[in-house]
Amino acid sequence: MSAIQNTIRIDNQAIPFTPGQTIMDAALAAKVYIPHLCHYPGLPPSGNCRLCIVEIENRSVAACTTPAAADQTICSNTPELNEARKALTQMLFVEGDHICPSCEKTGNCKLQAMAYYLGMLDDHFPQFYQRREIDASHPDILLDRRRCILCDLCVRASREVDGKNVFAIAGRGTKAHLIVNSPSGKLADSSIATTDLATTICPVGAILIKEQGYQVPIGQRIYDHHTIRETSLQEHIAGCDKLKRKEHQDTER
Amino acid sequence: MSNSCQHNSSNLPQEHLLHRLHALQQEYLHISPQAMQQVAVEFNLPLSQVAGIVAFYSFFSAQPCGRFHILFSNCTSCGYLLAGQNLMQLLAQQLQVTPGKTRADGLISIGETSCIGLCDQGASLLVNGIPLTHLNPDKIAQIAQQITANISMDEWPGEWFEIHDTIHRRNLLLTTQLAPGNALQQAITHGAAETLTTIQQSGLNGRGGAGFNTGKKWQLCREKLGDAHYVICNADEGEPGTFKDRVLLHHHAEALFEGMTLCAFVIGANKGLVYLRGEYRYLLSHLQTVLSQRRNQGLLGRHILNHADFHFDIDLVVGAGAYICGEESALIESLEVKPGIPRIRPPFPVTHGYLGQPTVVNNVETLIAAAHIVAHGSSWFNSVGTQKSIGTKILSVSGDCRLPGIYEYPFGVRIQQILDDCGAQRVQAVQIGGPAGKLIGAPDFNHTISFEDISTGGSFLIFGHQRDLLAVHRNFAHFFAHESCGFCTPCRVGTQLLKNNLDKIAEGRGTTNDIETLKQLAFLIQHHSHCGLGHTAANHVLDGLQHFPQVFATHLNQHFVAQFDLDQALESARQITRRDDAAAHLD
Ligand SMILES: Cc1cc2nc3c(=O)[nH]c(=O)nc-3n(C[C@H](O)[C@H](O)[C@H](O)COP(=O)(O)O)c2cc1C
Ligand code: SF4
Ligand code: SF4
Ligand code: FES
Ligand code: FES
C-alpha cells in the first residue's frame, strides 16, 4: 500500500519518491530526464529558468520546485512542452550575446547543449543586444555578463557550498544582472577562488577560468560526445554520491 | 517613520531598511556606493543585498536625481498623455531637460512611473514623492516657473496638491463609519472561535484579486503552530486604475486597523504590518495619527480593551516603487528587507509567511469588511451579492467617463449599469481588473462583476470610441516589462518581447507573422511563468486579439519588413562619424 502511495507517474511511467523530494529529484533518481538549466543536485532549487516545466492536470509547474506527491500524474516529454522549452531556450539566447563559435565555452555549454537537445535551429526572436559589463579584474577568473542567463547557480553555490556569498542578482526585469559582493563590486576584490563551486558551476560561458582557453580542442568537448540528457543524469548520480559522503562525514564527526 | 518596526521581536534592526534608504535618497538625491556600504554595516547585511535592493525598487537611484525630482504617472487614466498633448514632454521642453537625465545643474530631473493611483484626479505626477493632480498645459507652465525660480515646494500653491476623493455610490461598507472598538468588543465578548465562525459564515472572499475565502485563510493560519503569528495588510495597490484602497486608507483607517486587530485576535498575532505603497507615502502621517489615537484608546498595545492577554500593535512599512510587491510572497520578501521576488509556493504565507511564521495577508478592503461583519453580523453581510460572490465590491472607476471615482456595488452588478452610472458614453472597451484583468467590448457589457463572471480587484478603466486601443495595449505591455521582477525566463524576456512586438506593429513594421508571435509569446508567459504577474501579463493581448482583431490588423504591413529599422541601425555610426548627409542614410 505504502509503495503505491509513494509513487508518481511521469509520462505513464511509475516513479517512486521519498516524501520531501521534488518531482525533479524523483525523476532524475529514476533516470528520467526532465530538461533543466537552473537545477543542480544538492543545491536548493530556484525555479527561474522554467526549462523543467511539466504539466499536472493541465497546469504548468516547475519540476525542480514542486514537491512530489502521491498519485501525481505528470506530463513531461510531450511535443507541446518541448516546443515551449525550445522557445524558452531561444529567449535566453536572444536576451544575451551568445555567439557560440567565438565563445570559449562552446561544446561545454549547457545552454548550447540544450538548444541541440531540443532541436533549436534558429533564435526565432529578435536579439536584445543589451549592454552588460565585463569584469576582467580578477587574475584568474573572468566574468562576462553578456552571456549570463541569470540562473542563480553561482549565487547559490557560493552561498551554500563555498560559504562565501560572492554573488547576487540585482535589478528588475531585463535590467536584472549579476553583481559581486565586494566593496568595489569587482571580482578581484572578492574572496572567490578558482576551486570554488561558484567558479565552475556556470552552465554557460559567463564565468570562465582564465588562461585555459581551448586546452580541450573543439570537437573533443563534452557535448561533442554526449547529450545534455546523458550528462545531467550523470551529474545527478555524482551529486547524490557527494551528498551521501558529506552526510556520512557529518555523522562521523 | 521612527515608529516603524519598534515592536520587532526578531533580530531585524529597529528602523526598516526601506525607510533608511528612503531617507538617504531624500537627503542626498541618490544612494551612493559609500552610502550602501555604510548601510550594509549598520544593518549587518551583505553589501550585495543592499545594492540589490537599491537596484530593484524604482524610487531608489544610484545616480543623483534633481533637487526637484518629478515622476509623471504613465497610467492610461492619470498619465501624462492628455488629449493629444504630452505633458511630460511639455515640462521637459520648458525646463530644458531630457526625461530620464538629471539636468546638468542638478536642479531638476523628470521621468515616468507606473500608475500612482490618482486615476480619478486627472493627469498627475509625484514631485519629490508628493502628488500633484489635475495637470494641464497651464499648470505645467506654472510648475516650470516655480522650478526655474527655485521656489521651495512649501511655497507652491496649496490647492495644487489637493486630492478630492469622490464617493459616488455607497453600500454596506461606505455607508457607516464603525465606532472605534465596537467590533473588537464583540469579538472579545464572544471569543476568538466564535468570531472566526462569524467571518466564515459571512462568506467573505479576499478583495485583493485572487478571491481566496477569508474565513478559511484565518482558520488555516490560526491552526498552524508557530513561534509567532502575523497579520499583514496589503496596501500596495499597484494595479493601474485602482485607487479604492487610497480612499479607504484616507477615510476608513479606523475600520482597517480594527479589522487587523480582529484578525490578530482570531489567529493569535501580537504584531501586524501595513505594507503601504511608496506612492502613498503622503498618507503615512494620517495613518500614524489614527494608530496613536487607537493606542491611547486602549485599542492597540498591551491588554487591548483590558483583556488580560491580548497584546497587539501595528507597524507601517512603506514600499519604494515595485508593482510585484503587491504579490503576497514578494511583499513578505520586501518586509524581510530583500528584493521583491515571489517565493516558491507552496508553502503559502498562511503557514510559512513573514519570518517563516504563519501569516495572514489581506487586502485593505477585506480587512475593513471583516471589521464590519463582526460589528453587524454575518447575515447583515451575506444578504447582499450573488450566491458565489457575497457582499459588495468597491470599484475605482476612471478613464473616459463624466464621473470618475469610487463606486460601491453589490456583487452581480452589470457592467452596463456601472457605465450608465458614471456617465460613460460611446464606450469602445472596458478593462476590468487593470492591465492584469480582462478587456471586454460592448457585446459583453451585460456581464456582471462577480467571482463567477468578471472578477476585479477594483480597477475599472473605460476607453471611449476615440481611444487608440493599440496605444492602450502598448501602455500595458510597457507596464509589465517594466514591472516584471526579472526572476523567471518567460516573464523577464517574454514581457520585453511582447512590448517590442507591439511597438513594432504600432510603428507600421508588423506583418501577419507578428500576430502569430504575439499569440505564442502570450501563451508562454501565461502558462509557464513563476508567479501571478506573469500569469496575467499577456491577458490583455489575448483579449485584444479576440475582441478587437482589427486594432492590430489595420497596422500590419502586407509586404516583407526587416525585423529592425535598417536606417535607424546606422544612427550610432552616423553619430560616431558626425555625418548626416544623404549618403549616410539608406535610400
Ligand atoms: C502581481 C500581483 C500584484 C498584486 N497586487 C496586489 C495589491 O496591490 N493589493 C492586494 O491586496 N493584493 C494584490 N495581489 C494579490 C495578493 O497576492 C494577495 O492575494 C492578496 O493580498 C490577498 O488578500 P485578500 O485575500 O484579502 O484579497 C497581487 C497579486 C499579484 C500576483
Ligand atoms: S554567471 Fe553563470 S552561474 Fe551565475 S547566474 Fe549567470 S549564468 Fe548562472
Ligand atoms: S512571473 Fe514575472 S514577476 Fe513573477 S517571478 Fe517571474 S519574472 Fe518575476
Ligand atoms: S530547472 Fe526548474 S526552473 Fe530551472
Ligand atoms: S556557447 Fe558561450 S555561452 Fe553558451
XYZ file of C-alpha atoms in Angstrom, chain B:
587
model
C 8.999 56.828 10.197
C 10.558 56.383 13.602
C 7.747 54.247 14.921
C 8.145 51.508 12.341
C 9.302 48.158 13.489
C 9.650 49.365 17.051
C 7.961 46.286 18.324
C 10.041 43.984 16.239
C 10.641 40.868 18.234
C 13.032 39.470 15.643
C 16.641 40.322 15.104
C 15.829 42.800 12.333
C 17.122 46.293 13.085
C 14.869 48.947 14.608
C 14.277 51.022 11.521
C 13.190 49.337 8.336
C 15.894 49.255 5.688
C 13.480 50.642 3.085
C 12.906 53.674 5.335
C 16.599 54.190 5.900
C 17.249 54.074 2.163
C 14.363 56.440 1.513
C 15.820 58.945 3.959
C 19.212 58.718 2.235
C 17.596 59.124 -1.174
C 15.723 62.222 0.037
C 18.764 63.808 1.582
C 21.440 63.041 -0.986
C 19.157 62.586 -4.042
C 20.748 59.193 -4.669
C 22.257 56.298 -2.799
C 25.978 56.254 -3.411
C 28.194 53.168 -3.194
C 29.640 54.613 0.031
C 26.164 55.049 1.487
C 25.311 51.465 0.567
C 28.431 50.235 2.343
C 27.609 52.245 5.424
C 24.040 50.931 5.499
C 25.261 47.364 4.981
C 27.459 47.711 8.063
C 24.700 49.394 10.079
C 22.175 46.694 9.278
C 24.710 43.888 9.306
C 23.755 42.819 5.799
C 25.854 41.757 2.815
C 26.634 44.761 0.634
C 25.192 42.872 -2.325
C 21.822 42.675 -0.561
C 21.713 46.436 -0.066
C 22.862 47.040 -3.643
C 20.297 44.518 -4.853
C 17.525 46.397 -3.084
C 18.624 49.781 -4.424
C 18.587 48.329 -7.941
C 15.222 46.602 -7.503
C 12.980 49.417 -6.305
C 12.152 52.223 -8.742
C 12.303 55.001 -6.150
C 15.929 54.372 -5.251
C 18.598 55.519 -7.568
C 22.333 55.076 -7.673
C 22.677 58.193 -9.871
C 21.820 61.627 -8.461
C 18.276 62.848 -9.216
C 17.388 66.533 -9.414
C 16.507 68.645 -6.362
C 13.091 68.713 -7.949
C 12.521 65.101 -8.938
C 9.374 64.753 -10.998
C 7.756 61.464 -11.898
C 4.764 61.559 -14.229
C 2.285 58.729 -13.890
C 2.096 56.804 -17.158
C -1.258 55.171 -16.467
C -3.925 55.294 -19.169
C -6.131 57.328 -16.793
C -3.805 59.545 -14.718
C -0.980 59.533 -17.257
C 0.790 62.392 -18.986
C -0.793 61.888 -22.393
C -3.713 64.289 -22.206
C -5.986 64.889 -25.196
C -3.161 64.578 -27.689
C -0.694 66.556 -25.566
C 2.362 65.048 -23.999
C 2.590 66.874 -20.668
C 5.894 65.288 -19.762
C 7.493 66.477 -22.993
C 5.976 69.895 -22.412
C 7.531 70.286 -18.984
C 10.814 68.802 -20.186
C 10.969 71.337 -23.013
C 10.149 74.267 -20.784
C 12.824 73.252 -18.283
C 15.275 72.127 -20.945
C 15.802 68.716 -19.512
C 15.775 65.296 -21.150
C 13.416 62.836 -19.453
C 15.484 60.225 -17.646
C 18.528 62.511 -17.324
C 19.175 64.930 -14.483
C 19.831 68.473 -15.717
C 23.496 69.433 -15.585
C 22.966 71.953 -12.765
C 21.255 69.257 -10.669
C 18.077 71.301 -10.231
C 15.613 69.063 -11.994
C 15.041 65.539 -13.223
C 11.946 64.256 -14.984
C 10.855 60.695 -15.544
C 7.820 58.488 -15.627
C 6.483 55.939 -13.198
C 3.767 53.274 -13.177
C 0.227 54.349 -12.194
C 0.294 56.339 -8.946
C -3.342 55.631 -8.062
C -4.741 59.071 -8.845
C -6.781 57.935 -11.825
C -9.831 59.950 -10.730
C -7.771 63.139 -10.339
C -6.766 63.788 -13.929
C -3.170 63.709 -15.161
C -0.917 63.500 -12.113
C 2.709 63.427 -11.062
C 4.869 62.992 -7.991
C 7.259 65.803 -7.175
C 9.773 64.628 -4.596
C 7.235 61.937 -3.769
C 4.282 64.270 -3.236
C 1.326 64.025 -5.602
C 0.240 66.916 -7.761
C -3.025 66.389 -9.612
C -5.303 67.843 -12.294
C -2.459 68.716 -14.624
C -2.983 70.660 -17.815
C -0.684 72.704 -20.037
C -1.314 75.845 -17.963
C -0.347 74.187 -14.756
C 2.705 72.657 -16.407
C 3.835 76.178 -17.362
C 3.304 77.356 -13.798
C 5.221 74.397 -12.375
C 8.065 75.184 -14.754
C 8.079 78.761 -13.460
C 8.250 77.700 -9.821
C 11.107 75.334 -10.533
C 13.025 77.810 -12.680
C 12.743 80.338 -9.869
C 13.887 77.599 -7.493
C 10.882 78.201 -5.225
C 10.632 75.622 -2.472
C 7.650 73.278 -2.735
C 6.274 74.520 0.592
C 5.540 77.789 -1.161
C 3.784 76.304 -4.167
C 0.015 76.938 -4.210
C -1.583 74.546 -1.714
C -4.503 73.671 -3.986
C -2.098 72.051 -6.464
C -1.651 69.206 -4.023
C -5.306 68.724 -3.152
C -6.844 65.332 -3.754
C -10.626 65.306 -3.946
C -11.963 61.885 -3.099
C -15.381 61.392 -4.627
C -17.523 58.507 -3.484
C -20.421 58.258 -5.911
C -22.086 55.155 -4.580
C -22.146 53.746 -1.113
C -23.373 50.389 0.027
C -22.575 48.150 3.016
C -19.058 49.341 3.770
C -19.129 53.003 2.833
C -22.457 53.994 4.382
C -21.493 53.740 8.030
C -18.350 54.586 9.986
C -17.555 51.964 12.599
C -17.327 53.247 16.147
C -13.734 52.517 17.235
C -13.572 49.350 19.304
C -17.121 48.277 18.562
C -16.217 45.164 16.590
C -13.323 44.356 18.905
C -15.601 44.456 21.925
C -17.929 41.996 20.197
C -15.010 39.727 19.413
C -13.713 39.764 22.962
C -17.193 39.093 24.327
C -17.779 36.134 22.012
C -14.246 34.780 21.903
C -11.856 34.038 19.046
C -13.501 30.815 17.878
C -16.931 32.343 17.554
C -15.526 35.441 15.851
C -13.863 33.187 13.298
C -17.193 31.412 12.777
C -18.843 34.754 12.071
C -16.246 35.547 9.396
C -16.641 32.077 7.926
C -20.430 32.328 7.858
C -20.272 35.709 6.177
C -18.798 34.106 3.060
C -16.246 36.914 2.709
C -13.694 36.341 -0.052
C -10.486 38.339 -0.462
C -10.839 41.660 -2.281
C -7.222 41.917 -3.469
C -7.720 39.915 -6.638
C -7.354 36.200 -6.010
C -10.601 35.943 -4.029
C -9.492 33.328 -1.504
C -12.009 32.738 1.276
C -11.041 34.924 4.218
C -12.512 32.723 6.963
C -10.624 29.768 5.555
C -7.376 31.762 5.439
C -7.728 32.888 9.045
C -8.599 29.369 10.143
C -5.570 27.818 8.416
C -3.305 30.405 9.994
C -4.859 30.009 13.435
C -4.434 26.229 13.310
C -0.798 26.370 12.278
C 1.629 26.261 15.177
C 4.431 28.785 15.130
C 6.735 30.911 17.253
C 4.597 33.897 16.351
C 1.687 34.730 14.060
C 1.457 37.845 11.909
C -1.250 39.813 10.189
C -0.260 41.875 7.192
C -2.380 44.406 5.382
C -1.598 44.561 1.695
C -1.855 48.281 0.916
C 0.435 48.075 -2.097
C -2.415 48.863 -4.526
C -0.266 48.807 -7.635
C -2.705 47.595 -10.280
C -3.062 50.513 -12.711
C -6.506 52.066 -12.406
C -7.023 51.025 -8.775
C -7.370 53.731 -6.143
C -10.059 52.453 -3.794
C -7.508 51.482 -1.133
C -6.142 55.036 -1.274
C -9.606 56.358 -0.443
C -10.191 53.661 2.187
C -6.856 54.360 3.880
C -7.736 58.027 3.976
C -11.321 57.761 5.224
C -11.625 54.337 6.839
C -8.289 53.707 8.517
C -10.093 53.102 11.827
C -12.032 50.209 10.359
C -8.892 48.853 8.701
C -6.917 48.770 11.954
C -9.938 47.326 13.729
C -10.058 44.558 11.109
C -6.350 43.840 11.539
C -6.746 43.717 15.314
C -9.683 41.319 14.974
C -7.631 39.096 12.734
C -4.829 39.184 15.302
C -7.304 38.172 17.989
C -8.504 35.227 15.906
C -5.120 33.924 14.749
C -3.200 34.839 17.893
C -0.888 37.517 16.498
C 0.944 40.145 18.518
C 2.171 42.074 15.595
C 0.686 43.463 12.437
C 2.244 45.231 9.479
C 0.763 47.512 6.869
C 2.724 47.480 3.627
C 1.929 50.831 2.076
C 2.990 51.509 -1.490
C 5.633 54.231 -1.764
C 3.314 56.257 -3.995
C 1.004 56.670 -0.976
C 3.682 57.881 1.416
C 1.726 61.106 1.866
C -0.918 59.075 3.747
C 1.643 57.963 6.317
C 1.186 60.752 8.853
C -2.594 60.326 8.783
C -2.247 56.597 9.401
C 0.237 57.211 12.213
C -2.199 59.616 13.848
C -5.008 57.071 13.767
C -2.680 54.416 15.174
C -1.618 56.575 18.091
C -5.243 57.503 18.822
C -6.052 53.833 18.978
C -3.124 53.216 21.292
C -4.443 55.963 23.567
C -7.912 54.422 23.492
C -6.559 51.040 24.536
C -7.370 49.516 21.162
C -3.746 48.749 20.393
C -0.814 47.887 22.584
C -0.841 45.755 25.704
C -4.075 44.494 27.256
C -6.351 45.627 24.498
C -9.743 46.620 25.959
C -8.349 45.425 29.290
C -8.165 41.863 28.055
C -5.606 40.024 30.193
C -3.598 38.509 27.356
C -4.466 40.322 24.172
C -1.473 42.390 23.083
C -1.139 43.656 19.556
C 0.411 46.541 17.690
C 0.791 47.627 14.099
C 3.839 48.907 12.191
C 3.751 50.764 8.913
C 6.269 49.885 6.238
C 6.429 51.962 3.070
C 7.446 50.362 -0.221
C 9.614 52.010 -2.834
C 8.036 51.553 -6.231
C 7.569 47.939 -7.307
C 4.243 46.534 -8.510
C 5.403 42.986 -7.839
C 5.462 43.712 -4.094
C 1.649 43.521 -4.176
C 2.055 39.784 -4.695
C 1.857 38.494 -1.151
C 5.064 36.478 -1.026
C 7.052 39.231 -2.753
C 5.553 41.646 -0.231
C 6.831 39.473 2.598
C 10.268 39.316 0.986
C 10.230 43.102 0.829
C 9.277 43.317 4.507
C 12.190 40.996 5.218
C 14.488 43.554 3.546
C 15.047 41.715 0.303
C 14.217 42.420 -3.335
C 10.559 41.587 -4.002
C 10.975 38.267 -5.762
C 7.949 35.996 -5.311
C 8.651 32.880 -3.284
C 8.163 29.314 -4.351
C 4.601 28.403 -3.359
C 3.633 26.128 -1.646
C 4.302 26.661 1.172
C 1.887 29.591 1.335
C 2.146 32.534 3.721
C -0.674 31.186 5.917
C 1.760 28.513 7.109
C 5.189 29.964 6.179
C 4.921 33.726 5.871
C 6.711 36.643 7.482
C 9.950 35.395 9.097
C 8.797 31.902 8.199
C 5.829 32.083 10.567
C 2.085 31.650 9.936
C 0.846 34.885 8.404
C -2.429 36.269 7.128
C -2.058 38.679 4.215
C -5.254 40.525 3.394
C -6.229 43.431 1.220
C -7.313 46.735 2.819
C -10.928 46.272 1.727
C -11.059 42.673 3.004
C -9.945 43.728 6.493
C -12.423 46.604 6.577
C -15.214 44.241 5.524
C -14.165 41.834 8.293
C -14.477 44.574 10.900
C -17.974 45.464 9.682
C -19.013 41.814 9.612
C -18.037 41.293 13.234
C -19.787 44.525 14.235
C -23.011 43.906 12.294
C -23.176 40.110 11.989
C -22.649 37.743 9.098
C -26.228 37.867 7.839
C -26.010 41.650 7.502
C -23.215 40.946 5.032
C -24.330 37.838 3.173
C -27.782 39.176 2.397
C -26.129 41.197 -0.355
C -24.453 39.976 -3.558
C -24.804 36.760 -5.530
C -24.703 33.184 -4.353
C -20.997 32.794 -5.060
C -19.926 36.396 -4.565
C -21.113 37.666 -1.259
C -21.275 41.276 -0.179
C -20.200 44.336 -2.102
C -17.245 45.381 -4.223
C -15.676 48.801 -4.172
C -14.687 49.880 -7.666
C -12.221 52.519 -8.794
C -13.826 53.900 -11.931
C -11.746 56.044 -14.266
C -10.962 56.801 -17.883
C -13.406 58.166 -20.431
C -16.421 58.981 -18.264
C -18.036 62.032 -16.703
C -17.936 60.921 -13.061
C -14.753 59.061 -12.200
C -14.405 57.998 -8.578
C -15.408 55.337 -6.079
C -18.479 53.161 -6.557
C -19.583 50.500 -4.114
C -21.969 47.939 -5.651
C -23.400 44.631 -4.566
C -21.648 41.819 -6.433
C -23.581 40.913 -9.545
C -23.874 44.456 -10.852
C -23.934 44.634 -14.649
C -21.088 46.394 -16.460
C -23.590 48.496 -18.433
C -25.137 49.733 -15.192
C -21.749 50.975 -13.986
C -21.116 52.687 -17.319
C -24.506 54.408 -17.108
C -23.936 55.495 -13.513
C -20.558 57.079 -14.215
C -21.761 58.853 -17.333
C -19.688 56.931 -19.862
C -20.936 57.234 -23.435
C -19.948 55.601 -26.710
C -17.721 53.196 -24.850
C -15.414 51.160 -27.023
C -13.913 48.897 -24.359
C -13.551 48.408 -20.628
C -10.508 46.944 -18.928
C -11.721 45.306 -15.726
C -9.198 44.391 -13.045
C -6.451 46.557 -14.536
C -3.899 45.515 -17.160
C -3.744 42.099 -15.453
C -7.511 41.711 -15.778
C -9.928 41.393 -18.640
C -10.560 43.554 -21.696
C -14.130 43.500 -22.987
C -16.088 45.269 -25.694
C -19.729 46.321 -25.992
C -21.144 42.821 -26.676
C -20.019 41.825 -23.176
C -21.353 44.801 -21.239
C -24.235 42.687 -19.951
C -21.781 40.625 -17.949
C -21.526 41.171 -14.213
C -18.866 41.955 -11.645
C -18.519 38.792 -9.568
C -16.056 36.000 -8.904
C -18.081 33.694 -11.167
C -18.274 36.132 -14.065
C -15.795 39.014 -14.353
C -13.726 39.453 -11.238
C -11.710 42.525 -10.302
C -9.517 43.794 -7.521
C -11.197 47.147 -8.131
C -9.792 48.650 -11.315
C -12.347 49.666 -13.943
C -10.790 51.514 -16.882
C -13.092 52.943 -19.526
C -11.974 53.566 -23.111
C -14.225 55.741 -25.264
C -14.728 55.362 -29.005
C -11.932 57.783 -29.867
C -9.240 55.863 -27.956
C -6.449 54.159 -29.848
C -6.635 50.683 -28.330
C -3.273 49.675 -29.744
C -1.756 52.502 -27.707
C -3.530 51.053 -24.673
C -2.034 47.613 -25.346
C 1.402 49.144 -25.748
C 0.955 51.014 -22.491
C 0.053 47.782 -20.672
C 2.878 45.854 -22.306
C 5.390 48.533 -21.272
C 3.983 48.376 -17.759
C 4.562 44.627 -17.401
C 8.006 44.711 -18.996
C 8.947 47.458 -16.548
C 7.445 45.715 -13.529
C 8.493 42.110 -14.186
C 10.719 41.182 -11.285
C 13.114 39.526 -13.715
C 13.296 36.222 -11.906
C 11.921 33.794 -14.467
C 12.676 33.487 -18.181
C 9.168 33.605 -19.708
C 8.165 36.765 -17.872
C 11.514 38.582 -17.887
C 12.255 38.014 -21.554
C 8.702 37.382 -22.753
C 7.192 40.642 -21.500
C 10.054 42.524 -23.168
C 9.491 40.696 -26.450
C 5.756 41.334 -26.226
C 6.408 45.025 -25.718
C 8.871 45.199 -28.618
C 6.452 43.350 -30.833
C 3.551 45.718 -30.103
C 5.804 48.727 -30.622
C 6.845 47.294 -33.957
C 3.235 46.794 -35.050
C 2.343 50.328 -33.955
C 5.269 51.689 -35.974
C 3.793 50.034 -39.052
C 6.562 47.468 -39.368
C 4.490 44.481 -38.280
C 3.323 41.641 -40.521
C 0.833 38.794 -40.023
C 3.719 36.737 -38.721
C 3.946 39.109 -35.764
C 0.376 38.259 -34.771
C 1.437 34.615 -34.520
C 4.437 35.635 -32.432
C 2.163 37.660 -30.141
C -0.002 34.597 -29.574
C 2.990 32.359 -28.982
C 4.553 34.780 -26.513
C 1.276 35.343 -24.701
C 0.809 31.602 -24.289
C 4.335 31.053 -22.976
C 4.162 33.914 -20.477
C 0.686 32.993 -19.278
C 1.337 29.300 -18.754
C 4.939 28.938 -17.755
C 5.805 31.918 -15.552
C 6.659 31.627 -11.873
C 4.035 33.959 -10.407
C 0.761 35.790 -10.876
C 2.383 38.761 -12.621
C 3.495 36.567 -15.483
C 0.305 34.510 -15.454
C -1.747 37.629 -16.167
C 0.688 39.871 -18.075
C -0.450 38.760 -21.518
C -4.198 38.598 -20.833
C -4.797 41.953 -22.468
C -3.109 40.879 -25.684
C -5.134 37.690 -25.939
C -8.361 39.557 -25.133
C -7.482 42.242 -27.662
C -6.741 39.717 -30.406
C -10.050 38.019 -29.669
C -12.365 41.016 -29.296
C -10.605 43.724 -31.301
C -8.557 41.966 -34.012
C -8.850 44.972 -36.347
C -6.894 47.070 -33.841
C -3.842 45.026 -34.746
C -4.727 44.112 -38.338
C -5.077 47.698 -39.599
C -1.445 48.405 -38.708
C 0.010 45.383 -40.455
C 2.246 45.669 -43.463
C 1.382 43.455 -46.440
C 4.976 43.076 -47.570
C 8.177 41.820 -46.074
C 9.634 44.170 -43.484
C 13.046 43.802 -41.872
C 12.956 42.910 -38.199
C 14.631 46.180 -37.343
C 14.748 49.617 -38.917
C 17.840 49.448 -41.124
C 18.293 53.197 -41.377
C 17.912 53.605 -37.629
C 20.564 50.939 -37.113
C 23.049 53.237 -38.842
C 22.382 56.042 -36.376
C 25.233 55.224 -33.993
C 27.626 55.019 -36.962
C 26.394 58.420 -38.134
C 26.987 59.860 -34.709
C 30.499 58.477 -34.466
C 31.420 59.777 -37.913
C 29.457 63.021 -37.400
C 27.716 62.582 -40.690
C 24.122 63.202 -41.557
C 24.316 63.659 -45.322
C 22.187 61.731 -47.767
C 24.883 59.137 -48.397
C 24.895 58.284 -44.699
C 21.268 57.221 -44.946
C 19.579 54.338 -46.699
C 17.543 55.492 -49.720
